Short mmCIF file of C-alpha atoms and ligand atoms in Angstrom, two decimals:
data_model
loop_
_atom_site.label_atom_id
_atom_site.label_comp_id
_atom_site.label_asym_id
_atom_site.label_seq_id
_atom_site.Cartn_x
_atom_site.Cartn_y
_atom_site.Cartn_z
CA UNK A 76 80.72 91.77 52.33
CA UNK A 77 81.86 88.43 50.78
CA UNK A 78 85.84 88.14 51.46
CA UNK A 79 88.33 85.26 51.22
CA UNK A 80 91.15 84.89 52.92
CA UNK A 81 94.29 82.81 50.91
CA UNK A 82 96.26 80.98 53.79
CA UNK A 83 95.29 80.10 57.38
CA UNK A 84 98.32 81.23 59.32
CA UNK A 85 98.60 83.27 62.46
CA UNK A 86 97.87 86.25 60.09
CA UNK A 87 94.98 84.70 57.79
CA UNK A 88 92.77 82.78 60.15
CA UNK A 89 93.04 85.67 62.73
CA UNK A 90 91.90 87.90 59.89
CA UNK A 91 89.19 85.93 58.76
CA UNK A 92 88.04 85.46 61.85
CA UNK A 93 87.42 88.62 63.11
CA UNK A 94 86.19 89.85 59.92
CA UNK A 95 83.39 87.53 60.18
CA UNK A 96 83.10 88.17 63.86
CA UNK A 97 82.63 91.92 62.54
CA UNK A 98 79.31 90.61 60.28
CA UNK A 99 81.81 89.58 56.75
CA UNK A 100 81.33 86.10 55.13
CA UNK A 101 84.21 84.88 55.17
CA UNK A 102 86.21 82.05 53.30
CA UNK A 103 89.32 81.08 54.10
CA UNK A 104 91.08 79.11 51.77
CA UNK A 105 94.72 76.59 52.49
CA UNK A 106 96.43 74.29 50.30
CA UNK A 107 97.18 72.01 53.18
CA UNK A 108 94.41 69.75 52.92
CA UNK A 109 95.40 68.60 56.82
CA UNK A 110 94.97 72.02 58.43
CA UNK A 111 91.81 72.73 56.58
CA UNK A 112 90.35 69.52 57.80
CA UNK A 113 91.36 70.25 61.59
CA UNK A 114 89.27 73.60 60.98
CA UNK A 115 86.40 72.49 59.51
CA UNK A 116 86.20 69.46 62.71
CA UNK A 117 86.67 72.78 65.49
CA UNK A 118 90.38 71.77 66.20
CA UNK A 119 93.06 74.56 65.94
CA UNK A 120 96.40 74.78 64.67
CA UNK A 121 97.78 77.88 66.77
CA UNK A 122 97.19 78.87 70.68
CA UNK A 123 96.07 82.51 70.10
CA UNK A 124 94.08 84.31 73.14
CA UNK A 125 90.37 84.18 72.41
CA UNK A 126 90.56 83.06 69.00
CA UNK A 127 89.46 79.38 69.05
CA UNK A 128 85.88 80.64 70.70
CA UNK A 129 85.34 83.15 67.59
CA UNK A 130 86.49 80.64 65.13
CA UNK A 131 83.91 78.29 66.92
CA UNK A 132 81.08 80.93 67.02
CA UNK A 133 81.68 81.92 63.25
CA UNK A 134 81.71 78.52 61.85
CA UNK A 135 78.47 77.67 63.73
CA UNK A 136 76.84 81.02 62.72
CA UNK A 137 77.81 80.36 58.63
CA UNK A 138 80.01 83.81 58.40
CA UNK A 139 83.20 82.02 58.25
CA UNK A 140 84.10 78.44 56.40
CA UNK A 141 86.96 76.45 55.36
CA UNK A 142 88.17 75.18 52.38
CA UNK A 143 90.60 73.42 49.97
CA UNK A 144 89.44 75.10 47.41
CA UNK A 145 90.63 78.13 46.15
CA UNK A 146 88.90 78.75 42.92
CA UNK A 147 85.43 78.59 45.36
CA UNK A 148 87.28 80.88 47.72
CA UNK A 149 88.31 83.57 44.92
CA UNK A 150 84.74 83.05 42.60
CA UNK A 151 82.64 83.65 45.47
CA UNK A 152 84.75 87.04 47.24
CA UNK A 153 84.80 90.64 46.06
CA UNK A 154 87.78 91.10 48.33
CA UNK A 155 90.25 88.24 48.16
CA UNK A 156 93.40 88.61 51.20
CA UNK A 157 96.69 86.95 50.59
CA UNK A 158 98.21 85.85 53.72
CA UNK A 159 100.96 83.84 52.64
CA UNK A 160 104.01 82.66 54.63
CA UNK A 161 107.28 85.29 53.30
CA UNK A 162 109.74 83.36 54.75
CA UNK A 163 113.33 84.19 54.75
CA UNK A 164 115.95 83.41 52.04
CA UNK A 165 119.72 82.48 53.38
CA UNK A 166 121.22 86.03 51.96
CA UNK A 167 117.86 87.97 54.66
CA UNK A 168 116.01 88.49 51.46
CA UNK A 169 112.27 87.59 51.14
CA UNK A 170 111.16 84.29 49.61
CA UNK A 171 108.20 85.45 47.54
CA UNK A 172 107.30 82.38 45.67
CA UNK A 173 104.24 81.58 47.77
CA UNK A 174 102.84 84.98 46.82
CA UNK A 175 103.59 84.73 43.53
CA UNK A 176 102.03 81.28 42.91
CA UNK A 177 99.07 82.42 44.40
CA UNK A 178 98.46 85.52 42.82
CA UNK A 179 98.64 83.40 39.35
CA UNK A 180 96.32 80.98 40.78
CA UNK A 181 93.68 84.16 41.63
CA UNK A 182 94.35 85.51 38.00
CA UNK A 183 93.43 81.98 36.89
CA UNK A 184 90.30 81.58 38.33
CA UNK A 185 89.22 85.29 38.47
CA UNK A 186 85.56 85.74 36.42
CA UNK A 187 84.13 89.33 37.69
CA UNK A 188 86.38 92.22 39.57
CA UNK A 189 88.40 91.73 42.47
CA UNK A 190 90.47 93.44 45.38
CA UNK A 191 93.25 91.35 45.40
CA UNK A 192 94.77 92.72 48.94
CA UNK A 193 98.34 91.84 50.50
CA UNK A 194 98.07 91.48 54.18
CA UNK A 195 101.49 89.15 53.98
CA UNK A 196 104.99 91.53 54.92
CA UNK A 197 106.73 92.01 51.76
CA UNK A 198 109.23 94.08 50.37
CA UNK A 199 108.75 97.77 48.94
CA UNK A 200 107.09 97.06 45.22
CA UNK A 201 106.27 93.57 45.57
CA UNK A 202 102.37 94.81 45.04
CA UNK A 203 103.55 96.01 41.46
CA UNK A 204 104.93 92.34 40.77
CA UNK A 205 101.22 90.99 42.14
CA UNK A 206 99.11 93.21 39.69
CA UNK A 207 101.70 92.38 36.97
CA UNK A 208 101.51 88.69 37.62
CA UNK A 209 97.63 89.01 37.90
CA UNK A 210 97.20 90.55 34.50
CA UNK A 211 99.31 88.58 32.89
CA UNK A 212 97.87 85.05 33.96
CA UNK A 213 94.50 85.78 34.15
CA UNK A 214 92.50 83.74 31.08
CA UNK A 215 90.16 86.46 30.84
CA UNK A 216 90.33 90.43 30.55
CA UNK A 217 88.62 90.82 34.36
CA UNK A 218 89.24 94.01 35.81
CA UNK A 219 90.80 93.93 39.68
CA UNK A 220 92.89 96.71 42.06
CA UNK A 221 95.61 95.13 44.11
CA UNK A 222 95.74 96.98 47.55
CA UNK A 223 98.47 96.84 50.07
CA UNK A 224 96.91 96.38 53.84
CA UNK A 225 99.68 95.11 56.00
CA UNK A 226 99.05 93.69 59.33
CA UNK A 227 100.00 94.85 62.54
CA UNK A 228 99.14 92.01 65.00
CA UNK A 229 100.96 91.32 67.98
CA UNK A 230 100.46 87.13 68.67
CA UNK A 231 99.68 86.45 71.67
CA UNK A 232 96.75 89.66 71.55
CA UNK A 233 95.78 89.30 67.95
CA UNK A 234 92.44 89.01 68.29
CA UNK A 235 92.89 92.09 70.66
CA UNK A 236 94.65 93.99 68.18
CA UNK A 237 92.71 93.59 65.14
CA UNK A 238 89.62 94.23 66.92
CA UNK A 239 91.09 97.87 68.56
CA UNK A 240 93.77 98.38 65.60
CA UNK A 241 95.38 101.96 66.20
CA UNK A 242 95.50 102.84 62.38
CA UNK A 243 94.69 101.06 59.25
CA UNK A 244 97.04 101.39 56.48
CA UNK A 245 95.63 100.75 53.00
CA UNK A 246 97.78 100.92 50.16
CA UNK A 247 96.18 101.68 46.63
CA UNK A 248 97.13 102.50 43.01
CA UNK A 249 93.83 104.17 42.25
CA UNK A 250 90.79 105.08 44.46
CA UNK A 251 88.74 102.52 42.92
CA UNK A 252 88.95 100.27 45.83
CA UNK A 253 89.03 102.57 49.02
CA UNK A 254 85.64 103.00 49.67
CA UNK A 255 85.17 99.39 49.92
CA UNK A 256 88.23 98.83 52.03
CA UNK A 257 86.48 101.49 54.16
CA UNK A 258 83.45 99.63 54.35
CA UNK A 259 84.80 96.69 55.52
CA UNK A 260 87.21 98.16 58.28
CA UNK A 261 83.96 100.38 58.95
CA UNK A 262 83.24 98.11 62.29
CA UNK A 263 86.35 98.78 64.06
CA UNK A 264 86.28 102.29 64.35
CA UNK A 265 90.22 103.07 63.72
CA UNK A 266 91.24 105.89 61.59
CA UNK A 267 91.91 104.56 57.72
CA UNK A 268 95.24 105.83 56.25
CA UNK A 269 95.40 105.81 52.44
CA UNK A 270 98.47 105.98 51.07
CA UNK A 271 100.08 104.30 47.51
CA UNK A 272 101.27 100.86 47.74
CA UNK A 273 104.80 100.95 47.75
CA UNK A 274 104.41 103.27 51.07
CA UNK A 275 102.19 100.95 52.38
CA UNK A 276 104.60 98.26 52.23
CA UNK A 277 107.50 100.14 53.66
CA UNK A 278 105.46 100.91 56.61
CA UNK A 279 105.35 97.56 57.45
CA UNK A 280 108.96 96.88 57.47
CA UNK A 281 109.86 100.45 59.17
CA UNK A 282 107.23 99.79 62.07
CA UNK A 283 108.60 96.73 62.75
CA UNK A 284 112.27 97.72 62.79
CA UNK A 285 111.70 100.67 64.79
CA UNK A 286 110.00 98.45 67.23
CA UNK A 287 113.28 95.79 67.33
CA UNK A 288 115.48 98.97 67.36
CA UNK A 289 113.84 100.30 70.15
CA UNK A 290 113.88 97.08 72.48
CA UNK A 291 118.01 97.08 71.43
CA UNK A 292 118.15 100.53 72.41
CA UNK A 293 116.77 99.85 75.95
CA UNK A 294 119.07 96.94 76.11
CA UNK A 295 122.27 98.59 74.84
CA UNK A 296 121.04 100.91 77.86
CA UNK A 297 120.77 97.95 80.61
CA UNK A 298 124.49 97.46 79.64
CA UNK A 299 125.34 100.56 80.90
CA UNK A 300 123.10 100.41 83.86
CA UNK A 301 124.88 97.00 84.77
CA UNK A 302 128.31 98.72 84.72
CA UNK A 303 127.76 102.21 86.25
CA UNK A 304 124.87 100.77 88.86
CA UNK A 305 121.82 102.00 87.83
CA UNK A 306 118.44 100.44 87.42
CA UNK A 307 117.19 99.94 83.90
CA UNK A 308 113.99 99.79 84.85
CA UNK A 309 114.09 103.04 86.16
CA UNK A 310 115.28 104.55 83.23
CA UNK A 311 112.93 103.19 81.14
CA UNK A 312 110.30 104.90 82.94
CA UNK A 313 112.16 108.19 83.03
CA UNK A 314 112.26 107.89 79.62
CA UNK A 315 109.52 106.34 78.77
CA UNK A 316 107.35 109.02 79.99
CA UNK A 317 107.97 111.68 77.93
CA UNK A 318 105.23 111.09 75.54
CA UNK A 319 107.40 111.54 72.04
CA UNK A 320 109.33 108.43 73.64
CA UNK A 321 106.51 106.24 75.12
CA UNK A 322 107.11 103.22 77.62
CA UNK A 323 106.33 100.37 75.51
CA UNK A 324 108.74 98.29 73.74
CA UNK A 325 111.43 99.87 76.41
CA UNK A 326 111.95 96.10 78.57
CA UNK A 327 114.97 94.85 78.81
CA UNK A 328 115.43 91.29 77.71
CA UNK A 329 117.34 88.48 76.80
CA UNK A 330 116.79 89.60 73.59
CA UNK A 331 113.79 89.91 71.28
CA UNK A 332 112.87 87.04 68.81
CA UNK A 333 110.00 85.60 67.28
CA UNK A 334 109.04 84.87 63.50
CA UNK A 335 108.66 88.90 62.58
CA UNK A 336 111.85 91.59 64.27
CA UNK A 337 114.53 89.70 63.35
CA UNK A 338 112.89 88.11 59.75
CA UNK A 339 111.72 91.97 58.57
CA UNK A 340 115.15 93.52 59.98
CA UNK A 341 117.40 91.26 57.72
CA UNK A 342 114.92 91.95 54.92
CA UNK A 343 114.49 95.70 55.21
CA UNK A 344 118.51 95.79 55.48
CA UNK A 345 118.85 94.36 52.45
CA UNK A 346 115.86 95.93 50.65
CA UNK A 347 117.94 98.54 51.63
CA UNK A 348 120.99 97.52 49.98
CA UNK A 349 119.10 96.43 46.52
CA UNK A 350 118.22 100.30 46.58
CA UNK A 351 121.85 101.58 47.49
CA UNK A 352 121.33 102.36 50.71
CA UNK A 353 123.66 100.38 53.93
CA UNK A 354 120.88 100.51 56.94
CA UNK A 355 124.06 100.24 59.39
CA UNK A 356 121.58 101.80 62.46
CA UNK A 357 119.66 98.28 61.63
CA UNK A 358 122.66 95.95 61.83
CA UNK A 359 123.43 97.49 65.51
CA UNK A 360 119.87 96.45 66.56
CA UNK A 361 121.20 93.20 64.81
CA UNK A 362 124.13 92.82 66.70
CA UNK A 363 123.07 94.43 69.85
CA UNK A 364 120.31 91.65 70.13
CA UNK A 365 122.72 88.78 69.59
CA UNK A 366 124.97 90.43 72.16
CA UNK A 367 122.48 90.08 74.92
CA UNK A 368 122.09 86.86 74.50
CA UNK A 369 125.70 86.15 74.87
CA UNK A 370 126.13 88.13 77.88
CA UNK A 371 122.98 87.03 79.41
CA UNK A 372 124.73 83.34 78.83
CA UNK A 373 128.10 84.24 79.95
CA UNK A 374 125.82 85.37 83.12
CA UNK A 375 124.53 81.94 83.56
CA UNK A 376 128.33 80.75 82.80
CA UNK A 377 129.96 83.02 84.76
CA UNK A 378 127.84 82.41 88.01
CA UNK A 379 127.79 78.79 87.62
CA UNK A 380 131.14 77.86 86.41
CA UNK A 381 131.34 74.50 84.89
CA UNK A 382 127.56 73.85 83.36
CA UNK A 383 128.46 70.30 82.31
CA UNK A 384 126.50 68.03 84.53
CA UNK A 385 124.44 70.94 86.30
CA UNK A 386 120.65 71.12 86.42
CA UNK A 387 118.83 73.96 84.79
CA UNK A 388 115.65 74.64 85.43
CA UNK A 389 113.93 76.77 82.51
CA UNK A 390 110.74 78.69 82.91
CA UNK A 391 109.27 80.07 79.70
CA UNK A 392 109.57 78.42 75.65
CA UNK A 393 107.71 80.47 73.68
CA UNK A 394 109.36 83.68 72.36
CA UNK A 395 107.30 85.31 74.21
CA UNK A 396 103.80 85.45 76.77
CA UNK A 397 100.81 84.33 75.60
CA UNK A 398 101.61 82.05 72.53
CA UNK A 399 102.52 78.56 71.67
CA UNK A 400 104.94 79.90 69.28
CA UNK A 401 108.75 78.98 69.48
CA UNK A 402 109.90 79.89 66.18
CA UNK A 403 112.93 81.85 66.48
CA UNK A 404 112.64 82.35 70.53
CA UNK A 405 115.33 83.56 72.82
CA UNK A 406 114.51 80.74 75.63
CA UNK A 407 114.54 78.01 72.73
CA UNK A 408 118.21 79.51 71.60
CA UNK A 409 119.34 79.51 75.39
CA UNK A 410 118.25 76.48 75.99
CA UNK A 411 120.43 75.23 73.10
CA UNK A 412 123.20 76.86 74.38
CA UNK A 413 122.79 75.07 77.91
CA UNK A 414 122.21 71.48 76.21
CA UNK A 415 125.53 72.19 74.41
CA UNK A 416 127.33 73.07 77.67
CA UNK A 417 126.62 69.96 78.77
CA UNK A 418 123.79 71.11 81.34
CA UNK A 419 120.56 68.85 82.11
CA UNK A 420 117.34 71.09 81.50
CA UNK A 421 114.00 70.88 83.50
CA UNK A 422 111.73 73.12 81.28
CA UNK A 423 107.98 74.45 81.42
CA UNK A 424 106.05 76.37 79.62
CA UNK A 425 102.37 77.42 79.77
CA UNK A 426 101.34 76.82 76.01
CA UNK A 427 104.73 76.10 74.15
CA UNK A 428 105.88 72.56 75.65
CA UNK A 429 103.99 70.61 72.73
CA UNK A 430 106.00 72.49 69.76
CA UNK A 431 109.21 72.89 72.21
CA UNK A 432 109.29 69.08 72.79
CA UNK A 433 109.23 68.73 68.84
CA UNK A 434 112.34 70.39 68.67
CA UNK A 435 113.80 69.89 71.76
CA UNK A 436 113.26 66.48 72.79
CA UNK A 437 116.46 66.15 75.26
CA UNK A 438 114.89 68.70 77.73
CA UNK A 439 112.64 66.95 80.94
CA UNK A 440 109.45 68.76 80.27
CA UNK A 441 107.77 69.74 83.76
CA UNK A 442 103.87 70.05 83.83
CA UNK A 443 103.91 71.99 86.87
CA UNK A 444 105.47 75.48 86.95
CA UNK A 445 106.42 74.80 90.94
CA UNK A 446 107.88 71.56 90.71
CA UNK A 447 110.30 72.67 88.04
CA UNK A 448 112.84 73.61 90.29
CA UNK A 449 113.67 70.63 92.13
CA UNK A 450 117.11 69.43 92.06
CA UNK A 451 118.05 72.02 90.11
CA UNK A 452 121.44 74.38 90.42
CA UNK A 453 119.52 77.35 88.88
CA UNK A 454 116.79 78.76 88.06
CA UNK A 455 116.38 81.19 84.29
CA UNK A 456 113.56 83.01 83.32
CA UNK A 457 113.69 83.55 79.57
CA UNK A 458 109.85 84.57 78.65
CA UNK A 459 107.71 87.29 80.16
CA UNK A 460 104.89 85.46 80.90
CA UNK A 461 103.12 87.06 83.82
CA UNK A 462 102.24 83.83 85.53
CA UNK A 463 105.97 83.14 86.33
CA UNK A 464 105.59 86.21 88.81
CA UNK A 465 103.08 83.95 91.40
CA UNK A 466 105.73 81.20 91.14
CA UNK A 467 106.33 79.75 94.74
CA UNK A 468 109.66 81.13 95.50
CA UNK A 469 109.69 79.74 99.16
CA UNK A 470 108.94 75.69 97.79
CA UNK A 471 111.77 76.50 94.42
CA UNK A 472 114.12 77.78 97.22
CA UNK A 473 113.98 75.06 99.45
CA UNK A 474 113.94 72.42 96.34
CA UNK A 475 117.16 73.85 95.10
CA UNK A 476 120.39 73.33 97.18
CA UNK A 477 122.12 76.82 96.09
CA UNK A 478 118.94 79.05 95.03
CA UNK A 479 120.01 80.92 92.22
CA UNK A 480 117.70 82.55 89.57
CA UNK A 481 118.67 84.53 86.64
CA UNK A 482 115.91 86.42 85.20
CA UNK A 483 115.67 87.25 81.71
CA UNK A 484 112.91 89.42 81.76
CA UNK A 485 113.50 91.42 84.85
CA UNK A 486 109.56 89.93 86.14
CA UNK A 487 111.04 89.97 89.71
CA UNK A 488 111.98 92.37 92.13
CA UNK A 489 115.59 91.98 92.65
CA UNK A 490 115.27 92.87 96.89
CA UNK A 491 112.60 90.43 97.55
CA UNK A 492 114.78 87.86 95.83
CA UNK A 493 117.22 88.89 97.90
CA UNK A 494 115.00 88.72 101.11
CA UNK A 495 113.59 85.15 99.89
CA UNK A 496 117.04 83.77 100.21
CA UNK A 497 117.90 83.49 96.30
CA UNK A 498 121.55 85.10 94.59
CA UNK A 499 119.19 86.87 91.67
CA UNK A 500 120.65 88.04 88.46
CA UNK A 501 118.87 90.19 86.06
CA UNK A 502 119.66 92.88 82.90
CA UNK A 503 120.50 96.14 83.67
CA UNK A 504 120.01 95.99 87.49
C1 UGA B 731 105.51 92.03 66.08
C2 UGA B 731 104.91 93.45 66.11
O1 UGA B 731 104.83 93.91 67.46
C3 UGA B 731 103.54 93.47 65.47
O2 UGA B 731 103.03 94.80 65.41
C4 UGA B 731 103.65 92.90 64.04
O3 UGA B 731 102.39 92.88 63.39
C5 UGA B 731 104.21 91.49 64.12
O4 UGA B 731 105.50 91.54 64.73
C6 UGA B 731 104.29 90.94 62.72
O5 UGA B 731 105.08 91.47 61.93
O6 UGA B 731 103.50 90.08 62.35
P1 UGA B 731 105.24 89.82 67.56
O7 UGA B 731 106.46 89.33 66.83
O8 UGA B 731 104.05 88.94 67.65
O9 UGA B 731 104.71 91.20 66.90
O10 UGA B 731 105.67 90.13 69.05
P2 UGA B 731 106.14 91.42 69.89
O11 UGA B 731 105.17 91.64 70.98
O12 UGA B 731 106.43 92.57 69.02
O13 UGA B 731 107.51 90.88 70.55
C7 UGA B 731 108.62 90.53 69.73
C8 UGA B 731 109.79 90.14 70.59
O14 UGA B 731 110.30 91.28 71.30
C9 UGA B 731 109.50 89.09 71.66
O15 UGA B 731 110.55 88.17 71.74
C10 UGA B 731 109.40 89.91 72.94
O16 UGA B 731 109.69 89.17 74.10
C11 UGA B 731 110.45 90.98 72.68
N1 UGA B 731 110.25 92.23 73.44
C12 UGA B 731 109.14 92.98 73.26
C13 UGA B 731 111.26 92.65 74.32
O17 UGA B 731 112.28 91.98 74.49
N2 UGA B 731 111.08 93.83 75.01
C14 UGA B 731 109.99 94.61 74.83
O18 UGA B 731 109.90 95.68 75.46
C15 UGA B 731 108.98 94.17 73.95
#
């Protein structure tokens, strides 16, 4: 099937990529001329597991391409994907101007029928405004469906996810287009859900929250465990278990981050709101996240005293394992924190130093994971990748006059640190 895809972020070129991987041809289309030209020469934008060798394979095989232009992208598709940046407006609401300039610009070069499909998060109804928009700008009287398909990718196993989704959800206002959103989800075996569009949408935004609530439950929890002396980790399990519950998305953290939990919780709040409804359970999981980062801190604070003048040594930048990405991340917000104080920061990260750097460019960026903790007073963990877990504790120990680690993402065991000579500090334990 011919499809185009209408923006080459995480959520586009992942898309397009493993649609072609899946047999599609696929077009992906960007307005920035720069990105499109890194594409088309094999470079890549993003650090995403696995996905540079697909995009590779595709391109070379002619099922996936690159382009500028749009009006190719849209003339040549039967199924045309927006995946659009939504980014956030100062009062949590949605900036939707990116999806509505596109959708104009599909109406205005639309000749035969189209599936015009969201894949971008967007607030409940905003695939009414799309087919309004559409039909109003289009030059012609073409006939299209606009179908809501939103994406549930995990970065850092995208390509992993998208390949093995659990569910589909397709969102439709008639069943003219189903059987061809079948038919192209037909290679990845995962049971379709059709449902109408404005459901469609909402489960984005209510999958998502759940998710962030249920990491602030488990943290709420690990503030508890710290005060009455139980193990958080152990509770988790116990809990976890029990199969209405499940174990994931039940680790205590620093806090979660990232472009998507706390970007769709300040929107679905105040989608909420526009429809007379105060989502108060959703402002905890707000404030219960910003809380953990502020007592993680006063941790570090407490512990150390006076951080002015101290060495840090941070392991982890990204807002979490296996991404470059450091939009929005917990160790990117402590590490501000820490600068602020005063402290001097040795930092590594596997993938994220590049973009970190960008932002961060006080921070002595450390190529090698072991050597970051020389002359430092402490040690913090503040991402969960699992490399960090085969760091050599005996060399950090001896490079550190007072060996002190705290760990943000509970990825050691706190006896061991105990036995390898370190004062250890973790959440909920
Ligand atoms: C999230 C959702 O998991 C995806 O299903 C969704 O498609 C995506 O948002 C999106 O809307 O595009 P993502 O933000 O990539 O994916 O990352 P997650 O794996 O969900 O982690 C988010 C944050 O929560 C990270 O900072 C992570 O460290 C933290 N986290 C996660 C915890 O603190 N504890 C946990 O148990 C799990």
């Amino acid at each position: 099937m011919k499809i185009a895809l209408i923006g080459t972020g995480y959520v586009g070129l992942v898309t397009g990529t493993c649609f072609a991987e899946a047999g599609h041809q696929v077009i992906c289309a960007d307005c920035d001329a720069q990105k499109v030209k890194l594409l088309q020469s094999g470079g890549m934008p993003i650090y995403e597991p696995s996905l540079e060798e697909l995009v590779r394979k595709n391109q070379a095989s002619g099922q996936l391409r690159f382009t500028n232009d749009t009006k190719e992208a849209v003339q040549e598709s039967l199924v045309i994907f927006i995946a659009v940046p939504t980014p956030p407006l100062p009062d949590g609401g949605v900036d939707l101007s990116a999806m509505e300039a596109v959708a104009r610009e599909i109406a205005g070069f639309m000749t035969s029928y189209k599936i015009v499909v969201d894949k971008s998060t967007v607030p409940v109804k905003t695939g009414e405004k799309v087919a309004e928009t559409i039909k109003r700008y289009c030059k012609s009287r073409v006939d299209f469906d606009v179908v809501s398909n939103p994406e549930f990718l995990r970065e850092g196993f995208a390509v992993e996810d998208f390949m093995n989704p659990d569910r589909v959800v397709v969102g439709v206002a008639s069943q003219r287009p189903v059987q061809t959103l079948r038919d192209l989800y037909a290679p990845f075996h995962a049971p379709i859900i059709v449902t109408d569009i404005n459901s469609a949408e909402l489960i984005k935004h209510a999958a998502n929250s759940f998710l962030a609530l249920k990491i602030s439950y488990v943290n709420a929890l690990s503030v508890i465990c710290e005060a009455s002396g139980a193990n958080i980790q152990e509770v988790a399990n116990g809990i976890g278990m029990d199969s209405r519950i499940g174990r994931q998305f039940l680790n205590a953290s620093l806090g979660f981050g990232g472009s998507c939990f706390p970007k769709d919780l300040s929107a679905f709040i105040k989608i909420a709101e526009q429809i007379g409804y105060d989502f108060g359970l959703l402002k905890e999981v707000q404030l219960i996240n910003s809380r953990q980062m502020d007592r993680f801190f006063k941790k570090i604070q407490e512990t150390l005293w006076i951080l002015k003048g101290k060495t840090i040594g941070v392991l982890g930048l990204a807002f979490k394992e296996n991404t470059d990405d450091t939009r929005m991340s917990p160790a990117m917000d402590l590490c501000r924190r820490l600068l602020k104080e005063g402290a001097k920061l040795r930092v590594y990260d596997p993938k994220a130093m590049v973009k970190a750097k960008a932002e961060l460019p006080q921070a002595e960026y450390i190529e090698d994971m072991d050597a970051v903790a020389e002359g430092c007073d402490a040690l913090v963990v503040a991402t969960e990748w699992p490399q960090f877990k085969n760091l050599d504790l005996e060399r950090a120990r001896k490079a550190m006059s007072h060996p002190i680690m705290f760990d943000g993402r509970n990825l050691f065991d706190p006896s061991e640190m105990e036995e390898q000579g370190f004062v250890y500090k973790s959440i909920g334990r």
